[in-house]
Coordinates of N, CA, C and O in Angstrom, one line a residue:
A2 N 106.7 72.3 107.2 CA 108.4 72.1 106.4 C 108.2 72.8 105.6 O 107.1 73.2 104.9
P3 N 108.9 74.1 105.1 CA 109.0 74.8 103.5 C 108.6 73.7 102.6 O 110.0 73.0 102.4
R4 N 108.0 74.1 101.4 CA 108.1 73.0 99.7 C 109.6 73.5 99.3 O 109.7 74.6 99.0
V5 N 110.1 72.3 99.2 CA 111.5 72.3 98.7 C 111.5 72.2 97.3 O 112.1 72.5 96.1
V6 N 109.9 71.7 96.7 CA 109.7 71.6 95.0 C 108.4 72.1 94.9 O 107.3 71.6 95.6
S7 N 108.1 72.2 93.4 CA 106.9 72.2 93.0 C 106.6 71.7 92.3 O 107.2 71.2 91.0
I8 N 105.0 70.8 91.8 CA 105.2 70.0 91.1 C 103.9 70.5 90.2 O 102.9 70.8 90.9
Y9 N 103.5 71.0 89.0 CA 102.5 71.0 88.0 C 103.0 71.3 87.1 O 103.9 70.6 86.0
P10 N 101.9 70.4 85.8 CA 100.7 70.4 87.0 C 100.4 68.8 87.5 O 101.1 68.2 87.2
N11 N 99.5 68.8 88.6 CA 99.5 67.4 89.6 C 98.1 67.5 89.8 O 97.5 68.6 91.0
P12 N 96.7 66.8 89.7 CA 97.7 65.9 88.7 C 97.7 66.1 86.8 O 97.6 67.1 86.0
T13 N 98.2 65.0 86.6 CA 98.5 65.2 84.9 C 98.4 63.7 84.0 O 97.7 62.7 84.9
N14 N 98.3 64.1 82.7 CA 98.1 62.6 82.0 C 99.3 62.9 80.5 O 99.8 62.1 80.5
T15 N 99.9 64.2 80.7 CA 100.9 64.2 79.4 C 102.4 64.2 79.6 O 103.3 63.1 79.7
Q16 N 102.7 65.3 81.0 CA 104.5 65.4 81.3 C 103.5 66.9 82.4 O 102.9 67.1 82.8
F17 N 105.2 67.1 83.0 CA 104.8 67.8 84.6 C 106.0 68.7 84.4 O 107.1 68.2 84.1
L18 N 106.0 69.7 85.2 CA 107.3 70.5 85.5 C 108.0 70.6 87.1 O 106.5 70.7 87.8
I19 N 109.0 70.4 87.4 CA 109.2 70.3 88.4 C 110.0 71.2 88.8 O 111.2 71.4 88.3
S20 N 109.9 72.0 89.7 CA 110.8 73.3 90.0 C 111.7 73.0 91.2 O 110.5 72.9 92.8
S21 N 112.2 73.2 91.4 CA 112.9 73.2 93.2 C 113.3 74.9 93.5 O 114.1 75.6 92.7
F22 N 113.2 75.1 94.8 CA 113.4 75.9 95.6 C 114.3 76.7 96.4 O 115.1 77.7 96.7
Q23 N 115.1 74.6 95.7 CA 116.2 75.0 97.0 C 117.5 74.6 96.0 O 118.3 75.6 95.0
S24 N 118.1 73.9 95.8 CA 119.3 73.1 95.8 C 119.0 72.7 93.8 O 117.6 72.6 93.6
S25 N 120.1 72.9 93.4 CA 119.5 72.4 92.1 C 119.6 70.9 91.6 O 119.4 70.1 92.7
I26 N 118.8 70.6 90.9 CA 117.9 69.3 90.0 C 119.0 68.5 89.6 O 119.4 68.9 88.1
S27 N 119.5 67.2 89.7 CA 120.5 66.5 89.2 C 119.7 65.9 88.2 O 119.8 65.2 86.8
C28 N 119.1 64.7 89.3 CA 118.1 63.3 88.5 C 116.4 63.5 88.8 O 116.5 64.4 90.3
V29 N 115.4 63.3 88.4 CA 114.2 62.9 88.6 C 113.9 61.7 88.2 O 114.2 61.2 87.2
E30 N 112.8 60.7 89.4 CA 113.1 59.4 89.3 C 111.5 59.2 89.9 O 111.1 60.4 90.6
V31 N 110.6 59.2 88.6 CA 108.9 58.8 89.2 C 109.0 56.9 89.8 O 109.9 56.7 88.8
L32 N 108.7 56.9 91.3 CA 108.4 55.8 91.2 C 107.1 55.1 91.5 O 106.3 56.2 92.0
D33 N 106.4 54.0 91.3 CA 105.3 53.6 91.6 C 104.9 53.3 92.8 O 106.2 53.0 93.2
M34 N 103.9 52.4 92.9 CA 103.7 52.5 94.5 C 104.5 51.7 95.3 O 104.3 50.9 96.6
L35 N 105.1 50.4 94.1 CA 105.7 49.4 94.9 C 107.6 49.8 94.9 O 108.3 48.6 95.3
G36 N 108.0 51.1 94.2 CA 108.9 51.3 94.7 C 109.6 51.2 93.4 O 111.0 51.3 93.6
Q37 N 108.7 51.0 92.3 CA 110.0 50.7 91.3 C 110.2 51.7 90.4 O 108.7 52.5 90.0
T38 N 111.6 51.6 90.2 CA 111.5 53.5 89.4 C 110.8 53.2 88.1 O 111.4 52.2 87.0
V39 N 109.9 53.9 87.5 CA 109.7 54.2 86.0 C 109.9 55.0 85.3 O 110.3 54.9 83.9
I40 N 110.5 56.2 85.8 CA 111.1 57.1 84.9 C 112.1 57.4 85.5 O 112.3 57.6 86.8
S41 N 113.4 58.1 84.5 CA 114.3 58.5 85.2 C 115.3 59.1 84.3 O 115.5 59.0 83.2
T42 N 115.3 60.4 84.6 CA 116.6 61.6 83.7 C 117.7 61.6 84.5 O 117.5 61.8 86.0
G43 N 118.6 62.2 83.8 CA 119.5 63.0 84.3 C 120.8 61.3 84.3 O 120.6 60.7 83.7
P44 N 121.9 61.9 84.8 CA 122.3 63.2 85.6 C 122.3 64.1 84.6 O 122.8 64.3 83.7
E45 N 122.3 65.6 85.0 CA 122.4 66.7 84.3 C 123.1 67.4 85.2 O 123.1 67.8 86.2
T46 N 124.2 68.3 84.6 CA 125.3 69.5 85.3 C 124.5 70.2 85.2 O 123.5 70.4 84.5
G47 N 125.1 71.6 85.9 CA 124.7 72.8 85.6 C 123.5 73.0 87.0 O 122.9 71.9 87.7
N48 N 123.4 74.6 86.9 CA 122.1 75.1 87.9 C 120.5 74.8 88.0 O 120.1 75.6 87.4
R49 N 120.2 73.3 87.2 CA 119.0 73.4 86.7 C 118.0 73.3 88.1 O 118.2 72.5 88.8
K50 N 117.2 74.3 88.1 CA 115.9 74.5 88.8 C 114.7 74.1 88.8 O 113.8 73.8 89.1
Q51 N 114.6 73.9 87.2 CA 113.3 73.3 86.7 C 113.6 72.0 85.7 O 114.5 71.6 85.2
V52 N 112.4 71.1 85.9 CA 113.1 69.9 85.1 C 111.6 69.6 84.1 O 110.6 69.0 85.1
S53 N 111.0 69.1 83.0 CA 109.8 68.9 82.2 C 110.0 67.2 82.5 O 111.4 66.9 81.4
V54 N 109.1 66.7 82.8 CA 109.0 65.0 82.7 C 107.8 64.8 81.9 O 107.2 64.9 82.3
T55 N 107.9 63.9 80.8 CA 107.1 63.0 80.4 C 106.2 61.9 80.6 O 107.3 61.1 81.0
V56 N 105.2 61.6 81.4 CA 104.6 61.0 82.0 C 103.7 59.9 81.4 O 102.7 59.3 81.4
S57 N 103.4 60.5 80.1 CA 102.4 60.1 79.3 C 102.1 58.2 79.1 O 101.0 58.1 78.6
N58 N 103.4 57.7 78.9 CA 103.8 56.1 79.1 C 103.2 55.7 80.3 O 103.1 54.3 80.7
L59 N 102.4 56.0 81.4 CA 102.0 55.6 82.6 C 100.8 55.2 82.9 O 100.0 56.3 82.3
Q60 N 100.6 54.4 83.1 CA 99.1 53.9 83.8 C 98.8 54.9 84.7 O 99.6 55.7 85.8
P61 N 97.4 55.6 85.1 CA 97.1 56.4 85.8 C 96.7 55.3 87.3 O 97.3 54.7 87.2
G62 N 97.5 57.2 87.7 CA 97.5 56.2 89.7 C 98.1 57.2 90.4 O 98.3 58.3 89.8
F63 N 98.8 56.3 91.4 CA 99.5 57.1 92.4 C 101.4 56.9 92.4 O 101.6 56.3 92.3
Y64 N 101.7 58.1 92.3 CA 103.5 57.7 91.9 C 104.3 59.0 93.1 O 103.7 59.6 93.2
F65 N 105.5 58.2 93.3 CA 106.0 59.2 93.7 C 107.3 59.4 93.0 O 108.1 59.4 92.1
V66 N 108.0 61.0 93.2 CA 108.9 61.6 92.2 C 110.0 62.2 93.0 O 109.8 62.6 94.7
R67 N 111.3 61.7 92.7 CA 112.3 62.0 94.4 C 112.9 63.1 93.0 O 113.3 62.8 92.1
T68 N 113.8 63.9 93.9 CA 114.5 64.6 93.0 C 116.0 64.6 94.1 O 116.1 64.8 94.9
I69 N 117.4 64.1 93.0 CA 118.4 64.1 93.4 C 119.3 65.4 93.0 O 119.4 65.6 92.1
D70 N 119.9 65.9 94.2 CA 120.8 67.3 94.0 C 122.2 67.0 93.1 O 122.4 66.1 93.2
S71 N 122.6 68.3 93.1 CA 124.2 68.2 92.4 C 124.8 67.8 93.2 O 126.0 67.2 92.8
Q72 N 124.8 67.2 94.7 CA 125.5 66.7 95.7 C 125.1 65.4 95.6 O 125.8 64.2 96.2
N73 N 124.4 64.9 95.0 CA 123.7 63.1 94.7 C 123.8 62.8 95.9 O 123.3 61.6 96.4
K74 N 122.4 63.6 96.9 CA 121.6 63.6 97.6 C 120.3 63.6 97.5 O 119.7 64.3 96.1
L75 N 119.3 62.9 97.6 CA 117.9 63.0 97.7 C 117.3 64.8 98.7 O 117.7 64.6 99.6
S76 N 116.6 65.2 97.5 CA 116.3 66.3 97.8 C 115.0 66.7 98.2 O 114.9 67.5 99.0
S77 N 114.3 65.9 97.2 CA 112.7 66.0 97.8 C 112.2 64.7 97.4 O 112.3 64.0 96.4
V78 N 110.8 64.4 98.0 CA 109.9 63.7 97.2 C 108.9 64.1 97.4 O 108.6 64.9 98.7
S79 N 107.7 64.1 96.5 CA 106.4 64.3 96.4 C 105.2 63.4 95.7 O 105.9 62.0 95.5
K80 N 104.2 63.9 95.8 CA 103.4 62.5 95.0 C 102.6 62.9 94.1 O 102.7 64.2 94.0
L81 N 102.6 61.9 92.9 CA 102.3 62.7 91.8 C 101.0 61.6 91.0 O 100.8 60.7 91.8
V82 N 99.6 62.5 91.0 CA 98.6 61.7 90.5 C 98.6 61.9 88.8 O 98.8 62.9 88.2
I83 N 98.3 60.3 88.6 CA 98.6 60.6 86.4 C 96.9 59.7 86.8 O 96.5 59.0 87.0
E84 N 96.2 60.7 85.7 CA 94.6 60.6 85.2 C 94.9 59.5 84.7 O 95.4 60.1 83.6

């Protein structure tokens, strides 16, 4: 399947930039391995294709990053490593 988003840098310990190759990004959510939302940005209007998210307050470990598009649909789920 084609990648719909990229996350850079990954792993990270301060922040990451998520870029969408398809739909615009309204919200970005970072979830821990228990499925709890630990960071949520947005909703933002407009044709945003990139969002910078600060994660310096999160503990090291594995996380999931979800993007929600302008139609309020889940558009991607990616894995994120925080060092």
